[in-house]
CSV table of C-alpha atoms and ligand atoms in Angstrom, one decimal:
chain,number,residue,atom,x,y,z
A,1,UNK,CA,106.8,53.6,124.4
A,2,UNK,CA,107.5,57.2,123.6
A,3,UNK,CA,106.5,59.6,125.7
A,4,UNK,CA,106.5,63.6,124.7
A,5,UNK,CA,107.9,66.2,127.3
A,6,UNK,CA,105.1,68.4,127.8
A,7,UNK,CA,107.6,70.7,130.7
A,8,UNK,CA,110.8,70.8,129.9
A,9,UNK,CA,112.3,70.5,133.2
A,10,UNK,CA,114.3,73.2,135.1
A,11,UNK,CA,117.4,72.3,136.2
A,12,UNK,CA,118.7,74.3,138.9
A,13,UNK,CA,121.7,73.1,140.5
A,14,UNK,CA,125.0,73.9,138.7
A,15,UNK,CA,126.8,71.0,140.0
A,16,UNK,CA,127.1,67.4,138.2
A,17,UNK,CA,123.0,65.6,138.1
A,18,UNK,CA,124.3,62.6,139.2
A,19,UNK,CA,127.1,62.3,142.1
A,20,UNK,CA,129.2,59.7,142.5
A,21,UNK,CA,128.1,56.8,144.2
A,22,UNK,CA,129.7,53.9,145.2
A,23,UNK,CA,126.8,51.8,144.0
A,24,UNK,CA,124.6,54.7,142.8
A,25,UNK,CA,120.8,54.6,141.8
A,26,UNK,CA,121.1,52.3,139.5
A,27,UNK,CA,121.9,49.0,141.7
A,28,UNK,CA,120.2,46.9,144.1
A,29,UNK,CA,122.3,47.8,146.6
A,30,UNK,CA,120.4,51.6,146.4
A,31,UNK,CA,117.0,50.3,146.3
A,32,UNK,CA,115.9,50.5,149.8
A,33,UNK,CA,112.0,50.6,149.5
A,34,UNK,CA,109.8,48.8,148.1
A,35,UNK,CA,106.3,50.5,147.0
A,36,UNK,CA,103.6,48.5,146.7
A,37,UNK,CA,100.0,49.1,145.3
A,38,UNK,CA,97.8,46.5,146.5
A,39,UNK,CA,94.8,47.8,143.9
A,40,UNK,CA,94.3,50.4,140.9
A,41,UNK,CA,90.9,50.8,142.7
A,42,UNK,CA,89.8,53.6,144.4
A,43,UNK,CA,86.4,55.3,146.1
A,44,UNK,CA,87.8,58.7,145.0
A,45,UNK,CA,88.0,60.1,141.6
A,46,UNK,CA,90.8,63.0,142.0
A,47,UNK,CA,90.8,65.6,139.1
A,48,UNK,CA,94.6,64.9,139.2
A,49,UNK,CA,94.7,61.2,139.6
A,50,UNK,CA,92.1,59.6,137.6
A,51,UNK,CA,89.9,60.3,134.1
A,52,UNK,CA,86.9,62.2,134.2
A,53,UNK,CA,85.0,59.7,131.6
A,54,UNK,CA,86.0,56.5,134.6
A,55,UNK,CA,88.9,54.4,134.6
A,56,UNK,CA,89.1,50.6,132.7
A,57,UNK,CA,90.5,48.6,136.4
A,58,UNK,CA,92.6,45.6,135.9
A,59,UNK,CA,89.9,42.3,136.2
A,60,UNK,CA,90.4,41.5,139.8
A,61,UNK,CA,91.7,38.0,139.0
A,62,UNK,CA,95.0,39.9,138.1
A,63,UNK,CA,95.4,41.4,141.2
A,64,UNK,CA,98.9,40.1,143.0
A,65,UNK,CA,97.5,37.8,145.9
A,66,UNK,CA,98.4,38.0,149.5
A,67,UNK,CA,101.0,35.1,149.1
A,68,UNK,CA,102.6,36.6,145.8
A,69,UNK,CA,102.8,39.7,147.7
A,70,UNK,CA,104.5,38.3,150.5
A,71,UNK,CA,107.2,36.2,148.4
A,72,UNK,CA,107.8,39.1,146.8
A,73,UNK,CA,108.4,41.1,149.8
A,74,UNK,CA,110.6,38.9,151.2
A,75,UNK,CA,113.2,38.5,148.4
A,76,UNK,CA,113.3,42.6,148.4
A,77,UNK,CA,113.7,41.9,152.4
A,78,UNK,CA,116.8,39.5,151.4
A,79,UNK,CA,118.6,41.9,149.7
A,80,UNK,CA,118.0,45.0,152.1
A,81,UNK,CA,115.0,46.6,151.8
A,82,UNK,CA,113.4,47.3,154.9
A,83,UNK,CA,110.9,50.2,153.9
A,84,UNK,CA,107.9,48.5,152.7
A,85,UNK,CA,104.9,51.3,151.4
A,86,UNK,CA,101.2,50.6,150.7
A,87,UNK,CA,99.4,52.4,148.5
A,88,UNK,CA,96.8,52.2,145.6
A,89,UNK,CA,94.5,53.1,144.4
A,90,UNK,CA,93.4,53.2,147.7
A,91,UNK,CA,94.7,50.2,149.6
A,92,UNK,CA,91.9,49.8,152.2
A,93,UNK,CA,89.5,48.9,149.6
A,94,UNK,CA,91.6,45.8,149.7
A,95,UNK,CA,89.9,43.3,151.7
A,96,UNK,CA,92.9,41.4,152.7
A,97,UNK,CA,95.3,44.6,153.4
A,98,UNK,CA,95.6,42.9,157.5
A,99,UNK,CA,96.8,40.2,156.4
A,100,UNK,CA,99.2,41.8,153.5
A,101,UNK,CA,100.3,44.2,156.9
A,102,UNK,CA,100.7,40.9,159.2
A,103,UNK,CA,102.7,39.3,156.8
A,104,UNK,CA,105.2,42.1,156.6
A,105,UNK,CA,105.2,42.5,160.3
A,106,UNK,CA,106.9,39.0,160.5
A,107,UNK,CA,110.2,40.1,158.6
A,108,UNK,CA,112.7,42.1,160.7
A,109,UNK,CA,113.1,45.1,161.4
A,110,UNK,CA,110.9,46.6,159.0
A,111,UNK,CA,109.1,49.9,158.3
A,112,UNK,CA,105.8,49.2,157.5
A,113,UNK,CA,104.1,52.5,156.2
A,114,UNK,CA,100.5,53.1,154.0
A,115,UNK,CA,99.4,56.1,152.0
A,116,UNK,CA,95.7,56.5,152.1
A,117,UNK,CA,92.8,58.7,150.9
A,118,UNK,CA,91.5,58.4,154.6
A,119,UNK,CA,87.6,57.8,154.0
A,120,UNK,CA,87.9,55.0,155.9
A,121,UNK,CA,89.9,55.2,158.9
A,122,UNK,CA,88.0,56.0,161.5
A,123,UNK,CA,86.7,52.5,161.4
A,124,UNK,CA,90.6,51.0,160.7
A,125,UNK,CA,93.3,53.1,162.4
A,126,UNK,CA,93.0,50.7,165.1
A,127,UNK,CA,93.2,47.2,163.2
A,128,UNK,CA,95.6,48.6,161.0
A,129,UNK,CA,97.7,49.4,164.0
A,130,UNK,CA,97.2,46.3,165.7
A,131,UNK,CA,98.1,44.2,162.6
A,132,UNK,CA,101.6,45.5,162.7
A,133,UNK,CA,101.1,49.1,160.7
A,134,UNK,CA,104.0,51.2,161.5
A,135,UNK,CA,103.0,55.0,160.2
A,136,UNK,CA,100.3,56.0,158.0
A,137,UNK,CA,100.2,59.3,155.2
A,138,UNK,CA,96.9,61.2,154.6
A,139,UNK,CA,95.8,62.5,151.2
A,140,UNK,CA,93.8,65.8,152.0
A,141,UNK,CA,94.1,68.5,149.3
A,142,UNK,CA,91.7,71.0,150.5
A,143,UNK,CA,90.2,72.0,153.8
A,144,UNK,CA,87.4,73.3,152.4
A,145,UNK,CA,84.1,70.9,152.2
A,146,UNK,CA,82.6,72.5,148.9
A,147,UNK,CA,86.5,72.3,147.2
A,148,UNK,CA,87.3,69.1,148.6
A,149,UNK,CA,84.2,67.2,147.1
A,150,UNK,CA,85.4,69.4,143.7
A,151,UNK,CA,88.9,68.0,143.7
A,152,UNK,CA,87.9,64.2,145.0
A,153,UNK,CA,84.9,64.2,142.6
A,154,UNK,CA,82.5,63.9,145.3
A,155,UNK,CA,84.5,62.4,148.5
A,156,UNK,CA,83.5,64.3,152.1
A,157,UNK,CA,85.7,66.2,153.9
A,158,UNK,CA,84.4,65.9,157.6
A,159,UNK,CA,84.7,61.6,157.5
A,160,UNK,CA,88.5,61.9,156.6
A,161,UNK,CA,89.5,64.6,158.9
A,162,UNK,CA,88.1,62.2,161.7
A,163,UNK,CA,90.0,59.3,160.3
A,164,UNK,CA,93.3,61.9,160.7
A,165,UNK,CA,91.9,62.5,164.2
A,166,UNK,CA,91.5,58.9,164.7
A,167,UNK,CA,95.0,58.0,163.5
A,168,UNK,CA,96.7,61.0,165.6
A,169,UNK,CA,95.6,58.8,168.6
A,170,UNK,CA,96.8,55.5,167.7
A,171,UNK,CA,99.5,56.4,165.1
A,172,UNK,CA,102.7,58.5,166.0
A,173,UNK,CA,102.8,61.8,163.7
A,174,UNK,CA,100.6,60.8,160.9
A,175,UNK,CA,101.5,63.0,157.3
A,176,UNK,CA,99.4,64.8,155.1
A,177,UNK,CA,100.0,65.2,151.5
A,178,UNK,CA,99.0,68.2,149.6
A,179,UNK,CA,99.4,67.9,146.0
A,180,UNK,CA,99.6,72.0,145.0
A,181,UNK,CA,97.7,72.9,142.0
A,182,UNK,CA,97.6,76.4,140.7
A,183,UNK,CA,93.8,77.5,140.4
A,184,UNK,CA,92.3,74.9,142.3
A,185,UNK,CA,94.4,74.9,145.8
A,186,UNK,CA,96.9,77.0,145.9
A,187,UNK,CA,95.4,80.2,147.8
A,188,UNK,CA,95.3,77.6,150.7
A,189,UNK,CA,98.9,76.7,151.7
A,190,UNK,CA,98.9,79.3,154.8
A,191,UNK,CA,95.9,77.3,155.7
A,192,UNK,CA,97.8,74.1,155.5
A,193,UNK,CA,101.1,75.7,157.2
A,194,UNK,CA,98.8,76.9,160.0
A,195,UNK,CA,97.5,73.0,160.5
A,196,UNK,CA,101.0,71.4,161.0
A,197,UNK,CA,101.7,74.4,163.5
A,198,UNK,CA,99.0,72.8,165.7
A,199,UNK,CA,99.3,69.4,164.6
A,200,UNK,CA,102.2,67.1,165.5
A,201,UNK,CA,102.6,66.3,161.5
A,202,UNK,CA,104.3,66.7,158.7
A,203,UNK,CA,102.0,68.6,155.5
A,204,UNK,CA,103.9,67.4,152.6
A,205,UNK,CA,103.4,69.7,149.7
A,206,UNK,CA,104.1,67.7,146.2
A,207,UNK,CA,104.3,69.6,142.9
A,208,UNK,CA,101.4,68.0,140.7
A,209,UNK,CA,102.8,65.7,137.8
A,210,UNK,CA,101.3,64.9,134.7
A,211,UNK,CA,101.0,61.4,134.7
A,212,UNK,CA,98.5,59.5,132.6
A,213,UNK,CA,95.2,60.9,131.6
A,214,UNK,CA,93.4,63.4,134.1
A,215,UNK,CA,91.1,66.7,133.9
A,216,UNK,CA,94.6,68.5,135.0
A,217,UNK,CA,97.1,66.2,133.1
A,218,UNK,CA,94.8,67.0,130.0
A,219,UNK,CA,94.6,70.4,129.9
A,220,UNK,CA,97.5,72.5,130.6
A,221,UNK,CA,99.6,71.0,133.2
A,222,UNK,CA,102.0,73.7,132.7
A,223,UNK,CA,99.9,76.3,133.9
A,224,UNK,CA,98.2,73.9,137.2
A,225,UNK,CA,102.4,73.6,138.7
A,226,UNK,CA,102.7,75.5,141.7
A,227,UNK,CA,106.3,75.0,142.4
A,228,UNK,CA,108.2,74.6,145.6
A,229,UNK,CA,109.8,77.6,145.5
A,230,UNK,CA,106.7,80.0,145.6
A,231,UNK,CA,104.9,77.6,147.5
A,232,UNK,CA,107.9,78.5,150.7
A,233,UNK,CA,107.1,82.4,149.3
A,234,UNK,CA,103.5,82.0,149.7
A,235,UNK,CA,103.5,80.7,153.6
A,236,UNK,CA,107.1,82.8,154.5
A,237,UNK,CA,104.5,85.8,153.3
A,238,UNK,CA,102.1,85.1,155.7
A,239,UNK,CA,103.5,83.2,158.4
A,240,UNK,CA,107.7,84.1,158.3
A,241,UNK,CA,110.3,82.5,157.4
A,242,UNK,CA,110.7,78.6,157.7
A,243,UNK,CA,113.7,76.9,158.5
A,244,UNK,CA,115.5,74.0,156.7
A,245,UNK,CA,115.2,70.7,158.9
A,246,UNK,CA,117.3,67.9,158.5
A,247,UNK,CA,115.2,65.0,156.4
A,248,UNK,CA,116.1,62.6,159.1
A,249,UNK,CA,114.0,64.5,161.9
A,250,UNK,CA,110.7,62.6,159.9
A,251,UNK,CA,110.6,59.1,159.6
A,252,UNK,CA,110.8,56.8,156.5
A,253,UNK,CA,113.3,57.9,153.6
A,254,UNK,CA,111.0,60.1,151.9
A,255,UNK,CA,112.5,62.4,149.3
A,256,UNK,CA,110.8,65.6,150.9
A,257,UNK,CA,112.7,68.7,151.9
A,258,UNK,CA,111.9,69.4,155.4
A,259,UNK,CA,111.4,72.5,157.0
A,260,UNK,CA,110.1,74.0,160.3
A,261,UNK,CA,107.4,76.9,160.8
A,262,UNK,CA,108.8,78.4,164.4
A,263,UNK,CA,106.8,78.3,167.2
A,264,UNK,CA,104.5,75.2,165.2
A,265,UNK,CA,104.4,72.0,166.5
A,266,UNK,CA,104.5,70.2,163.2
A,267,UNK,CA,106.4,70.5,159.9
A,268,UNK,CA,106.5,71.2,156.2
A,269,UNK,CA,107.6,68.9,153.7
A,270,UNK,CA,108.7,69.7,149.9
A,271,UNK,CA,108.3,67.0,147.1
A,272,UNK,CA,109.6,69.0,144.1
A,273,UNK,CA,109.4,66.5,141.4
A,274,UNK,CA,109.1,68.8,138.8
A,275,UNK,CA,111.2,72.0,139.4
A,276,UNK,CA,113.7,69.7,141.2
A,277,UNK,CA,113.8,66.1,140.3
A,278,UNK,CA,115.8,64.5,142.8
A,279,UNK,CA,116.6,61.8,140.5
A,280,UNK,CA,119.9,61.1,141.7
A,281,UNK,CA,119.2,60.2,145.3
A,282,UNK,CA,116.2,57.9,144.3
A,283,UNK,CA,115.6,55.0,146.6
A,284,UNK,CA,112.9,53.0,145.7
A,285,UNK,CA,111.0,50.4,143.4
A,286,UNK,CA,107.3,50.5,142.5
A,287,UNK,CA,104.9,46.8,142.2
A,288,UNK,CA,101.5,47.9,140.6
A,289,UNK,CA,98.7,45.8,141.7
A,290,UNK,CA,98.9,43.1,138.8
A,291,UNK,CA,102.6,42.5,139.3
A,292,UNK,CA,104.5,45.1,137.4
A,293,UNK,CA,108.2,46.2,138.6
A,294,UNK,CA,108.4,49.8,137.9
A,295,UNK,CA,111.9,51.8,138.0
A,296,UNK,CA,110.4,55.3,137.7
A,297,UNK,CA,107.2,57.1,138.2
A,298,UNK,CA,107.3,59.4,134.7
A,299,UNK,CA,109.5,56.6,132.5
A,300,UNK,CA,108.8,53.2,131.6
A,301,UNK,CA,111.6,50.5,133.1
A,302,UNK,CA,108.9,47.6,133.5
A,303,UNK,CA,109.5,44.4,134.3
A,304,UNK,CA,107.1,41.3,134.9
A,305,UNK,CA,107.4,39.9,138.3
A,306,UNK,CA,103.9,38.0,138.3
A,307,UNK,CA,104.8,35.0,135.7
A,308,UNK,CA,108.7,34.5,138.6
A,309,UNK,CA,106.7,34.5,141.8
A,310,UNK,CA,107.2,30.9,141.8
A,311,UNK,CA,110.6,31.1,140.7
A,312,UNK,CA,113.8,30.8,142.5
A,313,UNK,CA,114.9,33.7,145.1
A,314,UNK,CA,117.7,34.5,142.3
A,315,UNK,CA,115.7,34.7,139.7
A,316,UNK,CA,113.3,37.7,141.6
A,317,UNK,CA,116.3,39.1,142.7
A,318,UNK,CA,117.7,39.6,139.2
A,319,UNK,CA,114.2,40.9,137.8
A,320,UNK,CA,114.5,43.5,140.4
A,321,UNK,CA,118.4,44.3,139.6
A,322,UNK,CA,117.0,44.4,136.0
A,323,UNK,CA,114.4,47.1,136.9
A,324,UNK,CA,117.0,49.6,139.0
A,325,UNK,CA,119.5,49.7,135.7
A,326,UNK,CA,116.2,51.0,133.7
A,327,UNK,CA,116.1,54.1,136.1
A,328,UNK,CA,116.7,57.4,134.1
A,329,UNK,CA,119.6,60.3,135.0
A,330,UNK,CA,116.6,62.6,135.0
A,331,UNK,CA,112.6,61.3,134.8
A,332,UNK,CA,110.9,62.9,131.9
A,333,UNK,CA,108.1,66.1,132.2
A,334,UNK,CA,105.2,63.4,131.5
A,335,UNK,CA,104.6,60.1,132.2
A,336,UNK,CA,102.2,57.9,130.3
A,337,UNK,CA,100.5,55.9,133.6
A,338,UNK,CA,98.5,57.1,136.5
A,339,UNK,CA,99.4,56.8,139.7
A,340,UNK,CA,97.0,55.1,141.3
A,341,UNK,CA,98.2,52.6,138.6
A,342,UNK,CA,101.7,52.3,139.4
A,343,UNK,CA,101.1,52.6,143.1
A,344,UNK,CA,102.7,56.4,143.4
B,401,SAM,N1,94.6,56.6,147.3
B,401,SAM,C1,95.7,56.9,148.2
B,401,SAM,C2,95.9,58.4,148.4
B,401,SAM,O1,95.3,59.2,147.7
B,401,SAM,O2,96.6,58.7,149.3
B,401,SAM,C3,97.0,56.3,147.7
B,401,SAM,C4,97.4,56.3,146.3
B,401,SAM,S1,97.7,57.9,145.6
B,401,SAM,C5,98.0,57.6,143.9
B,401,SAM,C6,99.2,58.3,146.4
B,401,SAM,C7,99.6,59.8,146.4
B,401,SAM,O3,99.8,60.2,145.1
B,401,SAM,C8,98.5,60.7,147.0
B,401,SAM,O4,99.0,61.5,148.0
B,401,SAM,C9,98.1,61.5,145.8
B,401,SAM,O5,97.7,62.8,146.2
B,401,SAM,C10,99.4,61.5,144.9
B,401,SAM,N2,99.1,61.8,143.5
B,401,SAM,C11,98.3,61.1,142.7
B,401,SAM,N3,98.4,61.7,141.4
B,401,SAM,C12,99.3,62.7,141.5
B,401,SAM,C13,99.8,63.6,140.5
B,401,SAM,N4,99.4,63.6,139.3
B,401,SAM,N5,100.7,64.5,140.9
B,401,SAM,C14,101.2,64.5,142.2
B,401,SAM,N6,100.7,63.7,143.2
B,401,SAM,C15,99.8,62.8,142.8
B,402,SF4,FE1,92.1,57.7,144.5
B,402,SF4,FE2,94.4,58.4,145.7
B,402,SF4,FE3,94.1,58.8,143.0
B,402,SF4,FE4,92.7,60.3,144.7
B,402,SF4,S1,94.9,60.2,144.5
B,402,SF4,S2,91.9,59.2,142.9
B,402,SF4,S3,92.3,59.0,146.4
B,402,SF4,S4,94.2,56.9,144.1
């Protein structure tokens, strides 16, 4: 599939793009997560994410079930991943997502993590937890009601802050993630900063990325990127300067730049897809919900896993090996899925 580069990408560093590995990116021996997206579904209908006209969802009977899921899982498991992400759509519309977590649970020494809008966690931080969920990430783009319902097309604010509330109890650190979008959010980042200074969290801020067809994606995504670099100006203006953290202070293998606000009790993390692509130290796989193997948020690299579930280890095993060779030097400015379709 061709897909046009709407932003050509900047850049920046002068060295080489791609170091020198011993494996590098492109083996199996560098995948060490595994996202899954457990459905393209989702209660939310985020001016970033999704179409404004409504979405065409896969026919549930596609949907990956809990033992495909698991199988899958476990040959990634075999060959070293131990990072294991759910995600969506929105994963707790799944009504089996315990069991999906249980299931994981029972492989060693595993990191069990979930992204989620939040609308429902007030009722679910506490099953979650007790099924064997390890950390959990929080979508919140605005802390303003009136904007929030804007950007979600119609979600509520107050609910998800109590499911963050909620999880704070029973989860240690929970994150946020901010995607920055010029216009719409960006005169609030000292209002973000000034929440992980009182809350023991990390506020990831991610530079938006046009991916598939969205209000944002479709008009000028040019003009809606609020890069990483003025977004550290725009919160060193009002707050002072932040200071780099080692990436290993958070949990997870996250490709955010960490930094610290002093005196704050929480951090700030950086995902600068766009102005940065950090391409060369990329870590993971993707599964969509039907089955997919996906090398690369922006680029294509597919490959079926659904039809081998019943196949032999080796055979998974070289579908995913297949998938990591299909990852690019450096992703393209636009990518021609969503990501609640991918599983981002
Ligand atoms: N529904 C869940 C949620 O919103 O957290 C999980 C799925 S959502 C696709 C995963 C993450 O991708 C969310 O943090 C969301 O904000 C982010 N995301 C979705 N579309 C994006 C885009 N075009 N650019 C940057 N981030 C995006
Ligand atoms: Fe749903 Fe998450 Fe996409 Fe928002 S970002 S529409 S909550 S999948």
């Amino acid at each position: 599939m061709t897909v046009s580069c709407a932003i050509p990408l900047p850049i920046l560093d002068d060295g080489p793009q791609r170091p020198v590995h011993a494996l590098g990116p492109r083996s199996l021996a560098a995948v060490r997560m595994l996202r899954i997206s457990l459905t393209d579904r989702c209660n939310l209908r985020c001016r970033y994410c999704m179409p404004e006209e409504g979405v065409a969802f896969e026919p549930k009977e596609k949907l990956l079930d809990v033992d495909s899921i698991d199988r899958i899982a476990r040959v990634a498991h075999g060959f070293g991943v131990r990072h294991f992400k759910l995600t969506g759509g929105e994963p707790t519309l799944r009504p089996d997502l315990l069991e999906v977590i249980r299931n994981l649970r029972r492989l060693p020494e595993v990191d069990i993590s979930m992204t989620t809008n939040g609308t429902r966690l007030s009722r679910m931080a506490e099953s979650l937890r007790s099924a064997g969920l390890d950390r959990l990430t929080i979508s919140i783009d605005s802390l303003r009601p009136d904007r929030y319902r804007h950007i979600t097309g119609g979600g509520r604010l107050g609910p998800v802050l109590e499911g963050f509330e909620a999880s704070s109890a029973i989860f240690p650190a929970p994150k946020l993630n901010v995607v920055v979008m010029r216009g719409v959010n960006h005169d609030e980042l000292s209002d973000f900063a000034r929440f992980a200074m009182h809350h023991d969290s990390t506020v990831r801020f991610i530079e938006f990325m046009p991916l598939g067809h969205s209000p944002l994606a479709d008009a000028d995504p040019e003009a809606v990127l609020f890069t990483a670099e003025e977004i550290v100006s725009e919160i060193e203006d009002s707050l002072g300067t932040l200071v780099d953290l080692d990436s290993a202070v958070d949990p997870g293998i996250g490709p955010a730049r960490l930094m610290a606000i002093p005196g704050g009790r929480g951090r700030i993390g950086l995902i600068h897809a766009m102005s940065r692509p950090f391409c060369e130290s990329c870590n993971r796989l993707r599964l969509t919900a039907t089955g997919t193997l996906r090398s690369c948020l922006f680029d294509g690299g597919e490959v079926e896993l659904a039809p081998l579930v019943a196949s032999d280890d080796a055979v998974i095993r070289g579908a995913f090996a297949s998938c990591a060779a299909f990852k690019p030097e450096v992703h393209r400015g636009r990518g021609e899925r969503a990501m609640s379709s991918i599983g981002g």
